[in-house]
JSON list of C-alpha atoms in Angstrom, two decimals:
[
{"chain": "A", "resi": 11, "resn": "UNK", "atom": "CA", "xyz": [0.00, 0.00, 0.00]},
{"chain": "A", "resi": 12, "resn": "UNK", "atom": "CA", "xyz": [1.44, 3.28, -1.28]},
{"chain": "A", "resi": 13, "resn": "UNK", "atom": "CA", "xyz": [-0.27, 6.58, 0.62]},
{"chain": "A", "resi": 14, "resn": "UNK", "atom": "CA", "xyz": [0.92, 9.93, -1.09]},
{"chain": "A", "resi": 15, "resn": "UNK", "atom": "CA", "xyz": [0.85, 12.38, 1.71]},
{"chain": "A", "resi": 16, "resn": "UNK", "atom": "CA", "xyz": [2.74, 14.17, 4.13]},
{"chain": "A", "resi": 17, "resn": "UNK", "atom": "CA", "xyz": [2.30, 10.73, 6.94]},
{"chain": "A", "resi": 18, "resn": "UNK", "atom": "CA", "xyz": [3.16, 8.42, 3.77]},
{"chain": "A", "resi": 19, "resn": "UNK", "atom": "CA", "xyz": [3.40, 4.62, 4.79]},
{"chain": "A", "resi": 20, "resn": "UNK", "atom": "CA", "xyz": [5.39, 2.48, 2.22]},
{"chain": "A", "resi": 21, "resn": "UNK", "atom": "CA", "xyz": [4.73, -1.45, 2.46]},
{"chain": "A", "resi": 22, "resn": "UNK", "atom": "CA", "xyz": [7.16, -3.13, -0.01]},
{"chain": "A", "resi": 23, "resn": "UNK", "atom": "CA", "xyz": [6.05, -6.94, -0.92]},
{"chain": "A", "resi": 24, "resn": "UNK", "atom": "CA", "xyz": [9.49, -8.72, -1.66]},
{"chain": "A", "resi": 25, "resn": "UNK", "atom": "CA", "xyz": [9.46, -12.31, -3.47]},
{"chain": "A", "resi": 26, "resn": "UNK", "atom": "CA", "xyz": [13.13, -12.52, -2.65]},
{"chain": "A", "resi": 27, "resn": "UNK", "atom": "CA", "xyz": [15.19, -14.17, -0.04]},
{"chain": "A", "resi": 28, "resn": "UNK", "atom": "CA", "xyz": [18.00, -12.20, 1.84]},
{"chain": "A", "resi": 29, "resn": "UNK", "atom": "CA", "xyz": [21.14, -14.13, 2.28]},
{"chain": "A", "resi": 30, "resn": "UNK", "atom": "CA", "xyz": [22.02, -14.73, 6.20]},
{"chain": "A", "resi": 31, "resn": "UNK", "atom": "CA", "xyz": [25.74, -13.93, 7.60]},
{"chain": "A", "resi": 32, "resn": "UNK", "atom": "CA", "xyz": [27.04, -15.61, 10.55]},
{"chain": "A", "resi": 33, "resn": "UNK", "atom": "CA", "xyz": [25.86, -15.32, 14.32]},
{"chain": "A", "resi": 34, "resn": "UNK", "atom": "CA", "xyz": [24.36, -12.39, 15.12]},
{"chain": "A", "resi": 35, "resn": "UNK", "atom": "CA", "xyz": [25.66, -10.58, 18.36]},
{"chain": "A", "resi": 36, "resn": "UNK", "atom": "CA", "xyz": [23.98, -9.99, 21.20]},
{"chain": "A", "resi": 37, "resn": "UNK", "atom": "CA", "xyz": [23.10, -5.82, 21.70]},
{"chain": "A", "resi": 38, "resn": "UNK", "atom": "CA", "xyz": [21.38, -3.82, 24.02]},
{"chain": "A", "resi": 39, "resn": "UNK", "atom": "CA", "xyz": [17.76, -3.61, 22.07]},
{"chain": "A", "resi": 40, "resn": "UNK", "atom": "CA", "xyz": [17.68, -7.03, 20.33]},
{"chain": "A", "resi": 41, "resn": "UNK", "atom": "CA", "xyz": [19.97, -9.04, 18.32]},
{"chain": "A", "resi": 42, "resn": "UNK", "atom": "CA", "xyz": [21.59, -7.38, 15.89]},
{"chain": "A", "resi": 43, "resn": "UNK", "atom": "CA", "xyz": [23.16, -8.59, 12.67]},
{"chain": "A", "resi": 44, "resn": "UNK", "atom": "CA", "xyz": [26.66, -8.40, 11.70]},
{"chain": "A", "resi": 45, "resn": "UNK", "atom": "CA", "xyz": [26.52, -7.55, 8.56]},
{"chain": "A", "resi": 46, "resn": "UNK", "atom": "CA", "xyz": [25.38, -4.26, 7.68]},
{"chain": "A", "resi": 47, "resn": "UNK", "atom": "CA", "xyz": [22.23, -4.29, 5.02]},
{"chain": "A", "resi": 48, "resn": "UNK", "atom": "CA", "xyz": [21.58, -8.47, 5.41]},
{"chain": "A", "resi": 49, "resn": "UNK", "atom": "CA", "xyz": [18.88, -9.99, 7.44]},
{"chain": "A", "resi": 50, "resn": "UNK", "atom": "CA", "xyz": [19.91, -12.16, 10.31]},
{"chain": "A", "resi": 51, "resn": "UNK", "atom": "CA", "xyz": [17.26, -14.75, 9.02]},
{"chain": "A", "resi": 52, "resn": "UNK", "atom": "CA", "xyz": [16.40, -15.03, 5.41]},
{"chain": "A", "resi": 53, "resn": "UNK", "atom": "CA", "xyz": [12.60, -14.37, 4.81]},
{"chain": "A", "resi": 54, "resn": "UNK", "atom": "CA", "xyz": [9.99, -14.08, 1.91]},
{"chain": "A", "resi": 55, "resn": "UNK", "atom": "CA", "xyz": [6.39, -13.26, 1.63]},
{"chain": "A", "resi": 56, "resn": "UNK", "atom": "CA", "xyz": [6.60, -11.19, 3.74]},
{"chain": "A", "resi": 57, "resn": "UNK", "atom": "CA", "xyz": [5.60, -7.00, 3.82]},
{"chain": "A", "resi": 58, "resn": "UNK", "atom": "CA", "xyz": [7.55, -4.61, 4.68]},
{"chain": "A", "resi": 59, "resn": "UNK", "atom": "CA", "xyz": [6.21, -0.47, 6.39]},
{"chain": "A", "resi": 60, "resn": "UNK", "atom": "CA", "xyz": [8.15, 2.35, 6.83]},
{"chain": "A", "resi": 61, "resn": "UNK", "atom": "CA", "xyz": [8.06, 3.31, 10.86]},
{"chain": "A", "resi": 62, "resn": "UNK", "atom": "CA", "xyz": [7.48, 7.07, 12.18]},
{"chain": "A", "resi": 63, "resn": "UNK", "atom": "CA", "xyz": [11.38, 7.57, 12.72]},
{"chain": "A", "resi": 64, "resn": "UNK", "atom": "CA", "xyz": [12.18, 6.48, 9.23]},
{"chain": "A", "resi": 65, "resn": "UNK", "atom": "CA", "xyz": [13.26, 2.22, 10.58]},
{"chain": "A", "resi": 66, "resn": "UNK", "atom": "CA", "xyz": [11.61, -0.19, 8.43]},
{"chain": "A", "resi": 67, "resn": "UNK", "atom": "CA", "xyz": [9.58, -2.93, 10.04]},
{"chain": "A", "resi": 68, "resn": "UNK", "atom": "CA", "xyz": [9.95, -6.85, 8.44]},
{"chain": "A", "resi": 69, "resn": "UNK", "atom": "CA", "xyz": [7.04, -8.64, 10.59]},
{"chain": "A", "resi": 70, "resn": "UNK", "atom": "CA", "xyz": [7.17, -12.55, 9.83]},
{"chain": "A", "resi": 71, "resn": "UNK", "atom": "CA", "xyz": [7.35, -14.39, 6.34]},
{"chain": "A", "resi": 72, "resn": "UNK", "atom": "CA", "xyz": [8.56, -17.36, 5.55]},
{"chain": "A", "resi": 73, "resn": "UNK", "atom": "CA", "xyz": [12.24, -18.73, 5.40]},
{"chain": "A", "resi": 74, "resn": "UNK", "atom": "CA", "xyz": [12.50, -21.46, 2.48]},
{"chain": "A", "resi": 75, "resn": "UNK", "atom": "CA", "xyz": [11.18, -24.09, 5.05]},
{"chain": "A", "resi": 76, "resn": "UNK", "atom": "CA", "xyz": [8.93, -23.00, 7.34]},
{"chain": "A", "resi": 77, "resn": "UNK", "atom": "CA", "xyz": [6.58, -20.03, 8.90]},
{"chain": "A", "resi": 78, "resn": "UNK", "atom": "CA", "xyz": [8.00, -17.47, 10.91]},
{"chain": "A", "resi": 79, "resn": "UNK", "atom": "CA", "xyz": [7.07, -15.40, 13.70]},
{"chain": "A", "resi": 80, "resn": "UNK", "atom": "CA", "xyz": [10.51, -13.29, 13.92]},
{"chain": "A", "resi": 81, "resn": "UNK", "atom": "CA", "xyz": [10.72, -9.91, 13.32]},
{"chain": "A", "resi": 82, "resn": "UNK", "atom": "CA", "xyz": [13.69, -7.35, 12.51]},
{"chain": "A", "resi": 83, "resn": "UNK", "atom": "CA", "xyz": [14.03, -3.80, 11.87]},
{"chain": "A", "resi": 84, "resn": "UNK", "atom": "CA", "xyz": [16.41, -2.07, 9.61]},
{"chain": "A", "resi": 85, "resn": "UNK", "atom": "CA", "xyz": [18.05, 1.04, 11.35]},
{"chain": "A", "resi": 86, "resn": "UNK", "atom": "CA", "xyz": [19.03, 3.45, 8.28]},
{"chain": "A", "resi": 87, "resn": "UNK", "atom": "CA", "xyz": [21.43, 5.36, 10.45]},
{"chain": "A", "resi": 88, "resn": "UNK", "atom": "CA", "xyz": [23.69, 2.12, 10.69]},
{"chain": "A", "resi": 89, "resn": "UNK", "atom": "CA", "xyz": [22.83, 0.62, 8.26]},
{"chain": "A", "resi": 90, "resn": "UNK", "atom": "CA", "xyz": [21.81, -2.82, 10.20]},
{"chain": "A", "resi": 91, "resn": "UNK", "atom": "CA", "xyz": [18.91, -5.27, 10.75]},
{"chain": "A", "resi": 92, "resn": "UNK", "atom": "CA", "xyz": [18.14, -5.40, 14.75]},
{"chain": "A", "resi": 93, "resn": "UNK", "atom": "CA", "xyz": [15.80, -7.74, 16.24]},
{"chain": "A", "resi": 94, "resn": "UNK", "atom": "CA", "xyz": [12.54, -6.70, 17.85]},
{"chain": "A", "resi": 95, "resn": "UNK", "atom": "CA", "xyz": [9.80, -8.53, 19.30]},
{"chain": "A", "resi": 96, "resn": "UNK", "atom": "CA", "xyz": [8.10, -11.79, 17.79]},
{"chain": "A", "resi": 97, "resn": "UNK", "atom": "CA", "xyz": [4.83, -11.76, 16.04]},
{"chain": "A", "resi": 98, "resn": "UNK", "atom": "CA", "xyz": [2.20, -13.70, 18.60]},
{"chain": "A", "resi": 99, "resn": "UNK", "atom": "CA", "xyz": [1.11, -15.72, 15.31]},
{"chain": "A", "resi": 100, "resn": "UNK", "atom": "CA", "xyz": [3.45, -16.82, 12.74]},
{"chain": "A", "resi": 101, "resn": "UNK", "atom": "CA", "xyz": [2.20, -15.69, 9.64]},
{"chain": "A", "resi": 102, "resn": "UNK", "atom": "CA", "xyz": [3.26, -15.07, 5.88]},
{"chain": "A", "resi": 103, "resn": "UNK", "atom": "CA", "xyz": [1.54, -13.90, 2.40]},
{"chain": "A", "resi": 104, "resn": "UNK", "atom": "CA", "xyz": [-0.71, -11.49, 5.32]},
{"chain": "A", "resi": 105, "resn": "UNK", "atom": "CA", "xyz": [-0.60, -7.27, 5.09]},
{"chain": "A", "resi": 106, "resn": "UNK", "atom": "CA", "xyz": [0.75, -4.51, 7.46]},
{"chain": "A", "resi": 107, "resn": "UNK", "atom": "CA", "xyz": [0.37, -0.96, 7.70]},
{"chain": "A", "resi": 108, "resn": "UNK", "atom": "CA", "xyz": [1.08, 1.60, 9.56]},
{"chain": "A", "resi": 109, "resn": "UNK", "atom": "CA", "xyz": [-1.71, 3.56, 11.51]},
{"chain": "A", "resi": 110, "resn": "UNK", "atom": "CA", "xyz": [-1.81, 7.96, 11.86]},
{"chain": "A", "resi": 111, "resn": "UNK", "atom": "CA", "xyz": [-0.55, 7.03, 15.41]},
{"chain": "A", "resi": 112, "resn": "UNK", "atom": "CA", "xyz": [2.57, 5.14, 14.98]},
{"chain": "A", "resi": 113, "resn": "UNK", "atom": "CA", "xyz": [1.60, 1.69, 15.57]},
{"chain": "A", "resi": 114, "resn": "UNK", "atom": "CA", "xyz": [1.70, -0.63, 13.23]},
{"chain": "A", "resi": 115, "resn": "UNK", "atom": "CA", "xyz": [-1.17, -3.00, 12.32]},
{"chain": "A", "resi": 116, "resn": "UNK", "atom": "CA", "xyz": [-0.56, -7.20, 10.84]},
{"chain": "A", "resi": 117, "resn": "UNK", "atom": "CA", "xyz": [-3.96, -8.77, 9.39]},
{"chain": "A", "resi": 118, "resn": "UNK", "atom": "CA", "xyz": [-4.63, -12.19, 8.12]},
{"chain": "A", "resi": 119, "resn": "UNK", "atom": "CA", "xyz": [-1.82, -13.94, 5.66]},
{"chain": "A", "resi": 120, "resn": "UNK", "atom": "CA", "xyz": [-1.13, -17.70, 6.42]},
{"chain": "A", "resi": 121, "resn": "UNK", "atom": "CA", "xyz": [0.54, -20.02, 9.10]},
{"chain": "A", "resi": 122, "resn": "UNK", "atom": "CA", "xyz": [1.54, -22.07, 6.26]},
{"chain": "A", "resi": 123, "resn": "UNK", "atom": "CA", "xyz": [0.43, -25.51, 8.02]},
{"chain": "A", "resi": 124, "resn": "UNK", "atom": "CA", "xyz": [-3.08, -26.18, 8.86]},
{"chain": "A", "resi": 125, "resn": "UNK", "atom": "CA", "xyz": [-4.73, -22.96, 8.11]},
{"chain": "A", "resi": 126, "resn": "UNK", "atom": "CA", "xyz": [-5.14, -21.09, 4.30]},
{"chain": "A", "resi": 127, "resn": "UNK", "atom": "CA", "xyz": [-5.82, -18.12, 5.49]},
{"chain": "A", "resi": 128, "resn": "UNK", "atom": "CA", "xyz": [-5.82, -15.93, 9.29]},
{"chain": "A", "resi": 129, "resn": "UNK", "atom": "CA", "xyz": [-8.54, -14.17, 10.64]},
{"chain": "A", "resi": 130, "resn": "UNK", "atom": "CA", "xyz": [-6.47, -12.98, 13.55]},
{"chain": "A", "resi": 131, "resn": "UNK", "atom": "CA", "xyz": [-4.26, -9.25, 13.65]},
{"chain": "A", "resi": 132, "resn": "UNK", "atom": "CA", "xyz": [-1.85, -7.84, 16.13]},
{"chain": "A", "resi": 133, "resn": "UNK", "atom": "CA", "xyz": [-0.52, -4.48, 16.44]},
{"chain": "A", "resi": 134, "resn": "UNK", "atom": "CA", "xyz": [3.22, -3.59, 16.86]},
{"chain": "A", "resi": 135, "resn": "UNK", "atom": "CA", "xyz": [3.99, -0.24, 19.58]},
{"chain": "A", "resi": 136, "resn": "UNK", "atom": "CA", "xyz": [7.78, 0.62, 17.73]},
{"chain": "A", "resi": 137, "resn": "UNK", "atom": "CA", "xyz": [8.28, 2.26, 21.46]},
{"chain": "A", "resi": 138, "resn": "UNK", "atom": "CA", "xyz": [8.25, -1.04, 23.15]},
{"chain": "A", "resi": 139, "resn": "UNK", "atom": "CA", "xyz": [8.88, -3.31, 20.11]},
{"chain": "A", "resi": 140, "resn": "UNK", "atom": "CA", "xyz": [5.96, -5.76, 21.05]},
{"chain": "A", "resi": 141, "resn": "UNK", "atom": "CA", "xyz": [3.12, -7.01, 19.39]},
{"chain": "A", "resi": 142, "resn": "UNK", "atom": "CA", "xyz": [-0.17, -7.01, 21.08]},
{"chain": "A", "resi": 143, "resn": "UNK", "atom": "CA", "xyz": [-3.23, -9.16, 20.03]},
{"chain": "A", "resi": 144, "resn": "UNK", "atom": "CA", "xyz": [-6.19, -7.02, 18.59]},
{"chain": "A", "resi": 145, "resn": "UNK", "atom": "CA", "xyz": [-9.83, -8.45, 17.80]},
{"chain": "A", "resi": 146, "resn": "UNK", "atom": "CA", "xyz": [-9.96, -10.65, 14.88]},
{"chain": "A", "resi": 147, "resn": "UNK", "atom": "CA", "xyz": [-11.32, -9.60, 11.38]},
{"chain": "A", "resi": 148, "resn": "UNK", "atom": "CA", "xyz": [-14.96, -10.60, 10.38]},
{"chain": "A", "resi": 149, "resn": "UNK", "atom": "CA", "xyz": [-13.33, -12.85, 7.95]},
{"chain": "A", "resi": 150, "resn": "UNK", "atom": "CA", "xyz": [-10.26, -15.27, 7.66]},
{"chain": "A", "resi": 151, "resn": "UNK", "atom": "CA", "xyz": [-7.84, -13.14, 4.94]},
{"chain": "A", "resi": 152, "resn": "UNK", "atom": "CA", "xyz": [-4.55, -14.58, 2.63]},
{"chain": "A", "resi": 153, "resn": "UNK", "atom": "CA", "xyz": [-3.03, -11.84, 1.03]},
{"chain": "A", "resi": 154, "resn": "UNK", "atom": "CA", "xyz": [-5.38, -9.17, 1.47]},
{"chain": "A", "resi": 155, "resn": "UNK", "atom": "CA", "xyz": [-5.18, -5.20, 0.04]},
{"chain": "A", "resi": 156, "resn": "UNK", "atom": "CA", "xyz": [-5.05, -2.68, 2.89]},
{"chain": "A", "resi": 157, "resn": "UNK", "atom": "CA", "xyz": [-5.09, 1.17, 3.18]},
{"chain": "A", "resi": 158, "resn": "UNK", "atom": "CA", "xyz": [-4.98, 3.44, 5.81]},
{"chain": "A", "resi": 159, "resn": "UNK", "atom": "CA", "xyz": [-8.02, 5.91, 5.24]},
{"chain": "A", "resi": 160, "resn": "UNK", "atom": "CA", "xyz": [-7.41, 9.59, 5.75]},
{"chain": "A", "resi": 161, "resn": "UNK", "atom": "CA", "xyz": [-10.22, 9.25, 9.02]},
{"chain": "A", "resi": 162, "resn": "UNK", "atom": "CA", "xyz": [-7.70, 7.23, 10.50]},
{"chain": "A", "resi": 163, "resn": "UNK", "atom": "CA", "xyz": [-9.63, 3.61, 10.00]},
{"chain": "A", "resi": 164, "resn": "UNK", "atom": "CA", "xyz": [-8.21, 1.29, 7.93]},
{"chain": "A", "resi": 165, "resn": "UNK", "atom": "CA", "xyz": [-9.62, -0.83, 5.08]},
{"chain": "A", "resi": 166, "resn": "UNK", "atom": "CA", "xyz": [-9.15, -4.08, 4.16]},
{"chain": "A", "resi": 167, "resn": "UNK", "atom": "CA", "xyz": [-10.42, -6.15, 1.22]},
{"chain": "A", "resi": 168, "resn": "UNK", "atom": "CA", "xyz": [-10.18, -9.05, -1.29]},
{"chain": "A", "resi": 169, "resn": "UNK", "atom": "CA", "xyz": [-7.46, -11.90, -0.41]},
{"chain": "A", "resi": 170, "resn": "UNK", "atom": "CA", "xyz": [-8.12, -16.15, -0.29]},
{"chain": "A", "resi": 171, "resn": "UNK", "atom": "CA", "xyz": [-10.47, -17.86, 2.15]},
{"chain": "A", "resi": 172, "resn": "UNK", "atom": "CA", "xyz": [-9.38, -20.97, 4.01]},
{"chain": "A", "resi": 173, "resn": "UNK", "atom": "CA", "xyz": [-10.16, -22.67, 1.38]},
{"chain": "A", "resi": 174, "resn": "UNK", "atom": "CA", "xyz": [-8.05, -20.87, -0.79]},
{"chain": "A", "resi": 175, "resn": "UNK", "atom": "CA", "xyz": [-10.99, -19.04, -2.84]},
{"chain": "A", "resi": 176, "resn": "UNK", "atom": "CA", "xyz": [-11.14, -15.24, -3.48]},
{"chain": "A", "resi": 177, "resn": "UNK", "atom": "CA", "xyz": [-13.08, -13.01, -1.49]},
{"chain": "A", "resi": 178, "resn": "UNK", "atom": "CA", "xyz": [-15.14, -10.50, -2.45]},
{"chain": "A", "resi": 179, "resn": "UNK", "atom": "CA", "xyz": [-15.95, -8.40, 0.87]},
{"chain": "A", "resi": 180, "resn": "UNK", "atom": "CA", "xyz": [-14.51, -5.94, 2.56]},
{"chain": "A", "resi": 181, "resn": "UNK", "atom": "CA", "xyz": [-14.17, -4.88, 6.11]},
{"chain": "A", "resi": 182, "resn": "UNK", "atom": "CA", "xyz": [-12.90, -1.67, 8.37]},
{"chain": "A", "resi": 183, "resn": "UNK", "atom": "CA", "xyz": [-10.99, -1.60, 11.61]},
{"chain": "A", "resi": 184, "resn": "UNK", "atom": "CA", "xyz": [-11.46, 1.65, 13.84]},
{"chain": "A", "resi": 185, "resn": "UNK", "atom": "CA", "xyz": [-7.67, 2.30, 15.69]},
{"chain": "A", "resi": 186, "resn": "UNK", "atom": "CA", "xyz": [-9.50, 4.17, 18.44]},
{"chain": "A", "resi": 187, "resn": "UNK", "atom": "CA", "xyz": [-12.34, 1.40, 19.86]},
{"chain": "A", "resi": 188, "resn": "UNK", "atom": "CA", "xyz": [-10.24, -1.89, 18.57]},
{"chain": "A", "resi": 189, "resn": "UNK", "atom": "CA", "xyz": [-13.31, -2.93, 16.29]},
{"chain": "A", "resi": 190, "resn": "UNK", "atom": "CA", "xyz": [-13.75, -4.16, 13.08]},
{"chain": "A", "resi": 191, "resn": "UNK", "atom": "CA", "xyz": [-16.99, -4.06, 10.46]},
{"chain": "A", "resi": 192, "resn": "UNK", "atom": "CA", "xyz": [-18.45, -4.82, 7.91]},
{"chain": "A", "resi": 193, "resn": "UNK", "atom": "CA", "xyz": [-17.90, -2.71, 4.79]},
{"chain": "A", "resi": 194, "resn": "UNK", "atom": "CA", "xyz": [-19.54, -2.74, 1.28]},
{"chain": "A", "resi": 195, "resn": "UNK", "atom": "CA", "xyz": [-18.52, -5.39, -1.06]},
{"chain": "A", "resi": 196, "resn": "UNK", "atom": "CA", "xyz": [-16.55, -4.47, -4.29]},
{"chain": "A", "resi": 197, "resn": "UNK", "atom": "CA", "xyz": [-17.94, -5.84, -6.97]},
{"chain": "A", "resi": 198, "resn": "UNK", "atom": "CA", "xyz": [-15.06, -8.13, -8.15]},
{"chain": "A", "resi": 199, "resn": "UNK", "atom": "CA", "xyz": [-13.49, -11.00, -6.05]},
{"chain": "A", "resi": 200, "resn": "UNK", "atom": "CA", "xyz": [-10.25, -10.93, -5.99]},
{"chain": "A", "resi": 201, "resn": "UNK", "atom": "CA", "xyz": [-7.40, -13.58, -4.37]},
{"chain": "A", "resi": 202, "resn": "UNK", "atom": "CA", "xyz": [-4.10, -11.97, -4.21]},
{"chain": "A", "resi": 203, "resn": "UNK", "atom": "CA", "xyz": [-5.71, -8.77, -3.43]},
{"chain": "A", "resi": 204, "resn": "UNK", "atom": "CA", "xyz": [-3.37, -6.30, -5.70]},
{"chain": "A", "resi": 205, "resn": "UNK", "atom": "CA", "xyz": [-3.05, -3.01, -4.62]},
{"chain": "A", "resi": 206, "resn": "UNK", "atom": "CA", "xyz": [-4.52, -0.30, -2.96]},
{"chain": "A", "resi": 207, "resn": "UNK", "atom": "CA", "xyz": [-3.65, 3.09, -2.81]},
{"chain": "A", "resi": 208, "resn": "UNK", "atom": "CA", "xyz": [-5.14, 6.26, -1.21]},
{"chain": "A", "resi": 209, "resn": "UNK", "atom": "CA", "xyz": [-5.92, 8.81, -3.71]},
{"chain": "A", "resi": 210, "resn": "UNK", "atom": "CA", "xyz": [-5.42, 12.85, -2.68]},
{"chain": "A", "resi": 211, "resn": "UNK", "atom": "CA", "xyz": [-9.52, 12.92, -2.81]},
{"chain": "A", "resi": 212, "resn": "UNK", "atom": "CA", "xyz": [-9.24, 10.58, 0.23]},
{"chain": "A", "resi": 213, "resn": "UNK", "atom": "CA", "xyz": [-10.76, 7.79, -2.04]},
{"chain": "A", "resi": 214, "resn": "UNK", "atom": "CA", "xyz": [-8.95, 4.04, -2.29]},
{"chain": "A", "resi": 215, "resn": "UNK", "atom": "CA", "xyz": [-7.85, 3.04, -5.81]},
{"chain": "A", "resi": 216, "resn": "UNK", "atom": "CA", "xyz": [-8.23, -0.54, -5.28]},
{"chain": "A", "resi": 217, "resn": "UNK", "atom": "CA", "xyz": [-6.66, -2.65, -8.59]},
{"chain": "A", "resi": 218, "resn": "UNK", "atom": "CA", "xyz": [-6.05, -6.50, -9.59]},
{"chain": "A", "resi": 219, "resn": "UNK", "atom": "CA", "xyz": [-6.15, -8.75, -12.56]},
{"chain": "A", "resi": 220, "resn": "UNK", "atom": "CA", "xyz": [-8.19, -6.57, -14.88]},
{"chain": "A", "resi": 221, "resn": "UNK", "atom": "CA", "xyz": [-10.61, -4.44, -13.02]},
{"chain": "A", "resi": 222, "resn": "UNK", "atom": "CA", "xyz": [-10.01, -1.49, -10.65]},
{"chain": "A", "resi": 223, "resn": "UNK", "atom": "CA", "xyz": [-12.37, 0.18, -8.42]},
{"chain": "A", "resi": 224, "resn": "UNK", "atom": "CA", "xyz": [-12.53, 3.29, -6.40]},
{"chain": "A", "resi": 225, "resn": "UNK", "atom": "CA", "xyz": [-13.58, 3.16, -2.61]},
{"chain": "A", "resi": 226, "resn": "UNK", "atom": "CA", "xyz": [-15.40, 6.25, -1.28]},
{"chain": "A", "resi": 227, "resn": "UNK", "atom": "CA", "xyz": [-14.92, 6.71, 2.90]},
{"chain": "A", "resi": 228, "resn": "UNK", "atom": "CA", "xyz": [-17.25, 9.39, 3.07]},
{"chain": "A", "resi": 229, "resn": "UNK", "atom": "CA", "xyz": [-20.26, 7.50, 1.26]},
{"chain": "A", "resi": 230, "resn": "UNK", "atom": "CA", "xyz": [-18.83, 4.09, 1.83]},
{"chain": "A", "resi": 231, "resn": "UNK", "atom": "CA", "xyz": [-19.67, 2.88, -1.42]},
{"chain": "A", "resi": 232, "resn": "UNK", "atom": "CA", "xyz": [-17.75, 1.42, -4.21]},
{"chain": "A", "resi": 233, "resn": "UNK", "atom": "CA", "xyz": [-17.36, 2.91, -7.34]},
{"chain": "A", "resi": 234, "resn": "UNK", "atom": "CA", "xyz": [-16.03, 1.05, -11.15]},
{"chain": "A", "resi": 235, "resn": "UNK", "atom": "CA", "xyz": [-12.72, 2.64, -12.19]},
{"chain": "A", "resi": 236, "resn": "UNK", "atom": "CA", "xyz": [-11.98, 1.24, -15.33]},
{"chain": "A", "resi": 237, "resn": "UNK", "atom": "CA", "xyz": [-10.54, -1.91, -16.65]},
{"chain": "A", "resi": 238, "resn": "UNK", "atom": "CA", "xyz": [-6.34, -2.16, -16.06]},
{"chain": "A", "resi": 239, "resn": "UNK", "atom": "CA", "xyz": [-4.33, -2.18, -19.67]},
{"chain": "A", "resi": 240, "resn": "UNK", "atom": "CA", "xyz": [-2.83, -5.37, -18.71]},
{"chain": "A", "resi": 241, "resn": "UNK", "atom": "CA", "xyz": [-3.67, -8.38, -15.97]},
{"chain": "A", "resi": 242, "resn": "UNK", "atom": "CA", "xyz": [-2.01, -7.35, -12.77]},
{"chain": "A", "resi": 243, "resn": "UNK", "atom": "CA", "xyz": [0.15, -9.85, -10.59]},
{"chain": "A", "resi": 244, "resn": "UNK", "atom": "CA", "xyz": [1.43, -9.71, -7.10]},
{"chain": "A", "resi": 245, "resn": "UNK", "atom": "CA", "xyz": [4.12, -11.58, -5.32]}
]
């Protein structure tokens, strides 16, 4: 999720795998690897968001062999990957973003063993480095779109079911009661949600495969955008 404005979040989705160096070293604040600019564990499928004081946040993913519930972030200042607290549910292929007030919200994605897709979402306080539970969404989500709306609430939509199926639905979580709802459908399904970015008219340009569609937050409705000169993939 890409938000142009002034509190701009960046989430970059990575198919790669970062190579690991030796041992990390143990450091006041976490672990923190040796090697300046390399992960101390190698990870895919995984997002990535941009924190308040300019670290970058790598919550979970998946390692070549299993799940993980790890997390590191990337100090620009040295240049290094440091440890922070674990993710209470391993999770991969799910969506983060980072709220107007610093924290930083998980949803959905998968365990990667018994369940196709998560219901459940934490949220990450960068001033303690630990994850809290929050109230699950409505709906179990793999690889959902999300957007933080200019109000403050945030948006989810699309993604795979636990059985793997798209979803066509859509949901909101309020920051300030812990909540989620219901939200208008789009009108497409769509598994492997795409993207979604927030528009300066405060509207959510929300675009896979070959359709795109505009969310309003003022009238809560969803609007057709036009069809996409060429079938969108994400990784």
């Amino acid at each position: 999720m890409r938000r142009f404005s002034t509190s701009c979040v960046t989430v970059l989705w990575l198919g790669v795998v970062f190579a690991c160096g030796p041992a990390p070293r143990a450091d006041a604040g976490g672990v923190e690897a040796p090697v300046p600019g390399v992960l101390s564990t190698p990870r895919r499928l995984l997002p990535y968001v941009a924190l308040e004081d300019g670290r970058v946040l790598a919550a979970g993913g998946h390692d070549g062999s299993r799940t993980l519930g790890s997390c590191e972030v990337f100090d620009p200042d040295t240049g290094r990957w440091r440890s922070t607290g674990a993710l209470r549910t391993a999770r991969r292929n799910h969506a983060v973003v980072r709220l107007l007030d610093g924290r930083v919200l998980a949803v959905g994605g998968s365990n990667g063993v018994t369940v196709g897709a998560l219901a459940s979402t934490e949220l990450y306080a960068p001033d303690t480095g630990l994850w809290t539970q929050a109230a699950p969404m409505t709906e179990a989500r793999n690889d959902p779109a999300v957007a933080v709306l200019p109000d403050g609430r945030v948006l989810v939509a699309g993604g795979t079911d636990v059985d793997l199926q798209p979803v066509r639905s859509a949901e909101l979580f309020d920051p300030v009661s812990g909540t989620w709802s219901v939200a208008e459908a789009p009108a497409y399904a769509r598994g492997g949600a795409g993207t979604a970015v927030v528009l300066r008219t405060g509207k959510v340009l929300f675009a896979s495969g070959l359709q795109s569609e505009l969310y309003d937050p003022v009238t809560g409705h969803w609007e057709k955008a036009g069809a996409v000169g060429c079938v969108l993939y994400t990784s």
